Coordinates of C-alpha atoms and ligand atoms in Angstrom, one line a residue:
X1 CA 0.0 0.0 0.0
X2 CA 1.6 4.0 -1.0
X3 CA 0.9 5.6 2.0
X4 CA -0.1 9.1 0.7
X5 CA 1.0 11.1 3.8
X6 CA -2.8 12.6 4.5
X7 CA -3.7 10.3 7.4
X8 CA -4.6 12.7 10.6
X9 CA -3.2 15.7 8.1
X10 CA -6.0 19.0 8.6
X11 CA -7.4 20.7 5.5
X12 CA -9.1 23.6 4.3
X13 CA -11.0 23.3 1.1
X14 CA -12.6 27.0 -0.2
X15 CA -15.4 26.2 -2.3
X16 CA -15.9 23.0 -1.4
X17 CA -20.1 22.8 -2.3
X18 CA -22.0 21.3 -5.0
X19 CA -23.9 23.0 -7.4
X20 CA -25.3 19.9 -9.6
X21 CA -25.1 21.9 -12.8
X22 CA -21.4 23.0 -12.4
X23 CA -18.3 21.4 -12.4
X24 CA -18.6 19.8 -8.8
X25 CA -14.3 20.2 -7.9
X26 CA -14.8 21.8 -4.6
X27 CA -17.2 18.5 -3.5
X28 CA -15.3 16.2 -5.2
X29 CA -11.5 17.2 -3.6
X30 CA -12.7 18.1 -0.1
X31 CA -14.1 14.0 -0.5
X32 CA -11.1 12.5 -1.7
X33 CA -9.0 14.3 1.0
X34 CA -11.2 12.8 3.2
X35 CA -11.0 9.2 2.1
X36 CA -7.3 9.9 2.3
X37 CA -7.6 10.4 5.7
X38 CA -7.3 14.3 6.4
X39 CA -10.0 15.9 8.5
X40 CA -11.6 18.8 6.2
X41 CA -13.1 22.5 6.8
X42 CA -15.3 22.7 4.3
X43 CA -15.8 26.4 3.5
X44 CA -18.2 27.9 1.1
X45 CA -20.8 30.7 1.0
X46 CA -23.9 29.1 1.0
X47 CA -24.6 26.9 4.4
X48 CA -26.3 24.0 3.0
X49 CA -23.7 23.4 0.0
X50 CA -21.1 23.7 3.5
X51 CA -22.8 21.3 5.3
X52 CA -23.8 19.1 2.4
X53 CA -19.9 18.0 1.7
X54 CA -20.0 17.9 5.3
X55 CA -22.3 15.6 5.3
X56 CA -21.4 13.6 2.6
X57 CA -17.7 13.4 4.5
X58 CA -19.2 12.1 7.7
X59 CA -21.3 9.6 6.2
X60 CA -18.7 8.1 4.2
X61 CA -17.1 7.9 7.6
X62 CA -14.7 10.6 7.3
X63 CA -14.2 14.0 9.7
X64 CA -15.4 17.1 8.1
X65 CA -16.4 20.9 9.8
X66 CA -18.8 23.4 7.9
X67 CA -17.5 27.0 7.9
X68 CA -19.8 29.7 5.5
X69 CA -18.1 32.9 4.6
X70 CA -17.6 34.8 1.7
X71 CA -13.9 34.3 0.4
X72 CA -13.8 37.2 -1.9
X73 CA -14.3 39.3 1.8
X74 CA -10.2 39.6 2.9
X75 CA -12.2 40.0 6.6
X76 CA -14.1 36.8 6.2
X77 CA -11.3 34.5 4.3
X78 CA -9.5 36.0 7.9
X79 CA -12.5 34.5 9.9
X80 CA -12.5 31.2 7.8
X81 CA -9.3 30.8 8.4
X82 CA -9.6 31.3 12.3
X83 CA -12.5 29.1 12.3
X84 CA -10.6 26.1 10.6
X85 CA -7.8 26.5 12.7
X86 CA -9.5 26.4 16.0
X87 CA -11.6 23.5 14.6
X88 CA -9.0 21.4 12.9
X89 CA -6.4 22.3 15.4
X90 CA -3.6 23.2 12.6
X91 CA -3.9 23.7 8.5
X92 CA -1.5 21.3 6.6
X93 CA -3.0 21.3 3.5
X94 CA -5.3 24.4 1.9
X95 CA -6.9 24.5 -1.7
X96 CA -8.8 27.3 -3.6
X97 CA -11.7 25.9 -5.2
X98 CA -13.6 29.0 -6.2
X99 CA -13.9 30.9 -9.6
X100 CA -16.1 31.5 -12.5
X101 CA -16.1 33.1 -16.0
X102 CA -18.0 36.2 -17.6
X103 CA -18.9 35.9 -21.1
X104 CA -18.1 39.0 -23.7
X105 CA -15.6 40.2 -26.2
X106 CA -12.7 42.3 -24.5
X107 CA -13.7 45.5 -26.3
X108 CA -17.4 45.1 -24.9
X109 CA -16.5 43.8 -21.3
X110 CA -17.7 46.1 -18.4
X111 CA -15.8 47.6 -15.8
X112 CA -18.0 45.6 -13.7
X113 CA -17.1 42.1 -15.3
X114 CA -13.9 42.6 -14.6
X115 CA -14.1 43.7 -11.3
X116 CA -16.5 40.6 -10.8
X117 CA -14.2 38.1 -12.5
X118 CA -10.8 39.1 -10.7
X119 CA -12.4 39.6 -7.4
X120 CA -14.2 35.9 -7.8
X121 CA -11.0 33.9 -9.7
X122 CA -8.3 35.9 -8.2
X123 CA -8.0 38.0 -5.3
X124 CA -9.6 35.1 -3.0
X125 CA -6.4 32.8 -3.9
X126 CA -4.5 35.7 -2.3
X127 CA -6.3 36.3 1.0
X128 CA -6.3 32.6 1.3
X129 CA -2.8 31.6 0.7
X130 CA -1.4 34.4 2.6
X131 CA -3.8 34.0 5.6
X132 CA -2.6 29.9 5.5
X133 CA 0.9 30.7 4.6
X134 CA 1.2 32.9 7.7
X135 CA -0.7 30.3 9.8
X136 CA 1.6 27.2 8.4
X137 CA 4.8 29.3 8.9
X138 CA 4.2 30.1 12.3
X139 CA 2.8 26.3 13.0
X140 CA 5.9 25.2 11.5
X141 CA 5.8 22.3 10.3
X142 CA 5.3 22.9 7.0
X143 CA 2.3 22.1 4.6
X144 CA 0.9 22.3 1.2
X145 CA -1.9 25.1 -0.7
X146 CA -3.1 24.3 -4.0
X147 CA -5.3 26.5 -6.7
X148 CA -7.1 26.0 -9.4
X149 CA -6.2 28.1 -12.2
X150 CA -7.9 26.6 -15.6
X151 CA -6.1 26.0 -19.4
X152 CA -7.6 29.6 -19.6
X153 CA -4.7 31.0 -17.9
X154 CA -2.1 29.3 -20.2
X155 CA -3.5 30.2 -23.7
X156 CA -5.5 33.0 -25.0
X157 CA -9.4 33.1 -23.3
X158 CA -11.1 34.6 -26.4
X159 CA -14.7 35.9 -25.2
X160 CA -13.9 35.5 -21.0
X161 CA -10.7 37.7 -21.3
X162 CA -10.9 39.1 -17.6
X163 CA -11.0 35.2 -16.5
X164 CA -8.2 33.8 -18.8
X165 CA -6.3 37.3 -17.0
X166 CA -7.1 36.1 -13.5
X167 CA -6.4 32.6 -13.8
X168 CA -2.8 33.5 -15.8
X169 CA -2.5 35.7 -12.5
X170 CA -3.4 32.4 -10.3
X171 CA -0.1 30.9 -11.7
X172 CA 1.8 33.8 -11.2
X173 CA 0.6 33.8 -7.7
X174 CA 1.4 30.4 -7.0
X175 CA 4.8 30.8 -8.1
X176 CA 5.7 33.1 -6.1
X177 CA 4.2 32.0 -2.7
X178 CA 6.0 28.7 -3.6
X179 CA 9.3 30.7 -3.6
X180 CA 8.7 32.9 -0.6
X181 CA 7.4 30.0 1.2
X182 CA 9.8 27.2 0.7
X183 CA 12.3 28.1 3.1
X184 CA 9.4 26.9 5.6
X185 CA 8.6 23.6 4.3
X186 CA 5.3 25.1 2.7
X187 CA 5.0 23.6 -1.3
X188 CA 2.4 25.9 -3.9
X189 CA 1.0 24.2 -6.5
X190 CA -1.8 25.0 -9.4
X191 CA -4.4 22.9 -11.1
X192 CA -5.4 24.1 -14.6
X193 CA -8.5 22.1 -15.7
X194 CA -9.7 22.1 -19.1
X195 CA -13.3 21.9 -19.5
X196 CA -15.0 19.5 -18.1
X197 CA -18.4 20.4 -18.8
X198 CA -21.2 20.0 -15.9
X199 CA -20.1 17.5 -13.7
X200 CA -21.1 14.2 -15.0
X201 CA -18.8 12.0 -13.8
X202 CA -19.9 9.9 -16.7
X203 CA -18.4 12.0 -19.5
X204 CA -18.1 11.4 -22.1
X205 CA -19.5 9.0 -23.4
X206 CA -17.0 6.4 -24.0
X207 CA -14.1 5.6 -22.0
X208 CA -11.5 6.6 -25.3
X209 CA -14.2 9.2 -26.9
X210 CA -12.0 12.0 -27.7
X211 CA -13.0 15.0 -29.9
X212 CA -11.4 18.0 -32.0
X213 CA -9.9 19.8 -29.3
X214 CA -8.6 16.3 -26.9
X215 CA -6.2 13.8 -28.3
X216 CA -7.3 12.0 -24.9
X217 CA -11.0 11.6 -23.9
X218 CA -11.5 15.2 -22.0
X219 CA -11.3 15.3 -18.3
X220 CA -13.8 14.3 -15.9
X221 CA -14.5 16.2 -12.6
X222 CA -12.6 13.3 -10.3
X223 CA -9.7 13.5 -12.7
X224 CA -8.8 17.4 -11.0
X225 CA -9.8 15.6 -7.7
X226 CA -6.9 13.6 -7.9
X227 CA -4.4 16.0 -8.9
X228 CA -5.3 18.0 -6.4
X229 CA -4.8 14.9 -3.7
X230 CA -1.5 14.6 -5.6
X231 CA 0.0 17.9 -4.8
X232 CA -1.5 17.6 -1.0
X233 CA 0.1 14.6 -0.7
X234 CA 3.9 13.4 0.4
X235 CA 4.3 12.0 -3.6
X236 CA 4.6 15.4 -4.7
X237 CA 6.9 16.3 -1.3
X238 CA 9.7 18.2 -3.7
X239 CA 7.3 19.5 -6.2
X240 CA 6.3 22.9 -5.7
X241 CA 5.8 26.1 -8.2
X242 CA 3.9 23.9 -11.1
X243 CA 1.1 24.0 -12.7
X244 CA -0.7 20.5 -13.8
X245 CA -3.2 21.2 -16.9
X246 CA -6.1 17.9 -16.9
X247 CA -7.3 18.6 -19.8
X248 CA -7.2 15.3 -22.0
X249 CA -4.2 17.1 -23.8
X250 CA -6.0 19.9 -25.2
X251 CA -3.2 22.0 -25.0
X252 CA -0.5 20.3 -26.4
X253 CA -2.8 19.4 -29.7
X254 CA -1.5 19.8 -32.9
X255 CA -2.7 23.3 -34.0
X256 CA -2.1 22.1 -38.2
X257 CA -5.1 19.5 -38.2
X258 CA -2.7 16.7 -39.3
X259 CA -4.2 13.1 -39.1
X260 CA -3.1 9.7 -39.3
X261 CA -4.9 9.3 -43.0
X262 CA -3.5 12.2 -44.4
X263 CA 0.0 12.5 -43.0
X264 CA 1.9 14.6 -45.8
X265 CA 4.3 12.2 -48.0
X266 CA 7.4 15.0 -47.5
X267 CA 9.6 12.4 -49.7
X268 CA 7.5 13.8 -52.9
X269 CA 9.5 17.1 -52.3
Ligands
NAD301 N1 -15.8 23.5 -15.3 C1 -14.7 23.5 -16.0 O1 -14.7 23.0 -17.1 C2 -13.5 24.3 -15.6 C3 -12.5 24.4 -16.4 C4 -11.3 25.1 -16.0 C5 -11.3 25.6 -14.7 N2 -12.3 25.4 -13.9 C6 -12.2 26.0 -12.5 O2 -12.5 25.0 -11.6 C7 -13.0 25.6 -10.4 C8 -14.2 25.0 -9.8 O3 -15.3 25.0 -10.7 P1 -16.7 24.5 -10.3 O4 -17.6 24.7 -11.5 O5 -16.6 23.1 -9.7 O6 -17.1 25.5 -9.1 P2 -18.5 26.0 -8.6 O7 -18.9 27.2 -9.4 O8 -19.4 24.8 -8.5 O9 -18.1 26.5 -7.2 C9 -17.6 25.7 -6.1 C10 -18.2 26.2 -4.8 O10 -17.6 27.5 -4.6 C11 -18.6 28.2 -3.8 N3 -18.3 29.6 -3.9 C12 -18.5 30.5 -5.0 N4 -18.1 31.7 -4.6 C13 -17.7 31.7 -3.3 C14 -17.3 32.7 -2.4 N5 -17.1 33.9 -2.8 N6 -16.9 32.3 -1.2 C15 -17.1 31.0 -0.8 N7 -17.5 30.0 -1.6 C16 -17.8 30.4 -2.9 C17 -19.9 27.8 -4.5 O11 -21.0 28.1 -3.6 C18 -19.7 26.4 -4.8 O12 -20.3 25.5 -3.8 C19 -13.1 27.1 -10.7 O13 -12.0 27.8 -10.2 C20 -13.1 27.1 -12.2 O14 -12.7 28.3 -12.7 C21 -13.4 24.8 -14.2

């Protein structure tokens, strides 16, 4: 048995609710932390998505404390924070959940959009790693914060420009928490899904069904689950500063539309 380091191991997940016709990563990670044996504050800012992973923790017979507060409140991510700490008795490991995309073309995006979009995919991964970086240093005994940042912030985000900006800022951010912080121990690492679509854990359809844009079938909601449980746990204990894209390979596809039936015969040349 690879013992993944988690057992007894106390962790904050922001954003850990369910909202059935999203994504479903904050559920999903604060649950496999669980079964990995950490204890988990499940913070978001509606009670019953809280207490539902809560629930869904304990009855899977894991440990798991609600905490509601808005994370894009520098006060409240404070109070979170406090509240996890007291109730956990320590933060080892803490992961941002949170973020969403506006819609629009750059030259017609409001003032408001962006203020929306950095506020909601951005500054929260700020107040939450610097309130748990300052908590972990101090604790001293080291520890491990994760984001999720998206493929968004790695290529161009036609039509959601403010969120492709904030999650390129998430890596950024990462980065350099994982240099400041490494002197303590304290490892900073990013997730960057591609899209998974709404949370159907059976998508798609087949287990090899790949499409135009993923060379491998595109991710599923558990697959960012598990890199996130990779970078908390001891397998990744001299990783830090990276960024992981899940994203079936969308990224690295070939942008000249070259296939197997029409490779080019270059000897004709
Ligand atoms: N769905 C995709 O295909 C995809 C692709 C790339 C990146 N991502 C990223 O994955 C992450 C998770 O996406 P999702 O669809 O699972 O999330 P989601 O929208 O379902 O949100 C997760 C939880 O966060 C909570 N939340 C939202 N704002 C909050 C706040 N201010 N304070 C506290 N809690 C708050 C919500 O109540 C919800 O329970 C996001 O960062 C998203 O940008 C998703």
């Amino acid at each position: 048995m690879i013992d993944l380091g988690l057992g007894g191991k106390r962790a904050v997940v922001s954003g850990a609710g369910l909202i059935p016709e999203r994504a479903g990563h904050g559920r999903l990670t604060a649950v496999r932390l669980a079964e990995a044996g950490a204890t988990v504050a499940c913070i978001d800012l509606d009670a019953g998505r809280a207490e539902g992973t809560a629930e869904a923790i304990a009855g899977s017979g894991g440990k798991a404390i609600p905490i509601v507060a808005d994370m894009t409140d520098s006060n409240e991510v404070e109070r979170a924070l406090d509240e996890a700490e007291a109730g956990l008795g320590g933060i080892d490991v803490c992961v941002d959940i949170i973020g969403k995309a506006t819609w629009d073309q750059a030259q017609d995006t409001t003032d408001a959009d962006w203020d929306w979009t950095l506020a909601n995919n951005l500054n929260h991964v700020f107040y939450l790693f610097r309130g748990a970086g300052r908590r972990m240093v101090e604790q001293g005994t080291g520890g491990s914060m994760v984001a999720l940042s998206s493929v968004d912030g790695i290529t161009a985000s036609a039509f959601h420009a403010p969120y492709g900006a904030a999650k390129a800022g998430v890596i950024s951010l990462v980065r350099t928490f994982a240099d400041e912080l490494g002197h303590w121990g304290i490892r900073v690492n990013c997730v960057a899904p591609g899209n998974v679509g709404h949370g159907s854990q059976a998508q798609p359809a087949g287990q090899f069904d790949t499409n135009g844009i993923n060379p491998l079938a595109a991710p599923r909601p558990m697959d960012i689950a598990n890199a996130v449980l990779l970078f908390s746990s001891d397998l990744t204990e001299r990783v830090t500063g990276q960024v992981l894209s899940v994203d079936g390979g969308a990224t690295i596809h070939s942008l000249w539309d070259i296939r197997r039936e029409t490779i080019p015969d270059y000897r004709q040349y």
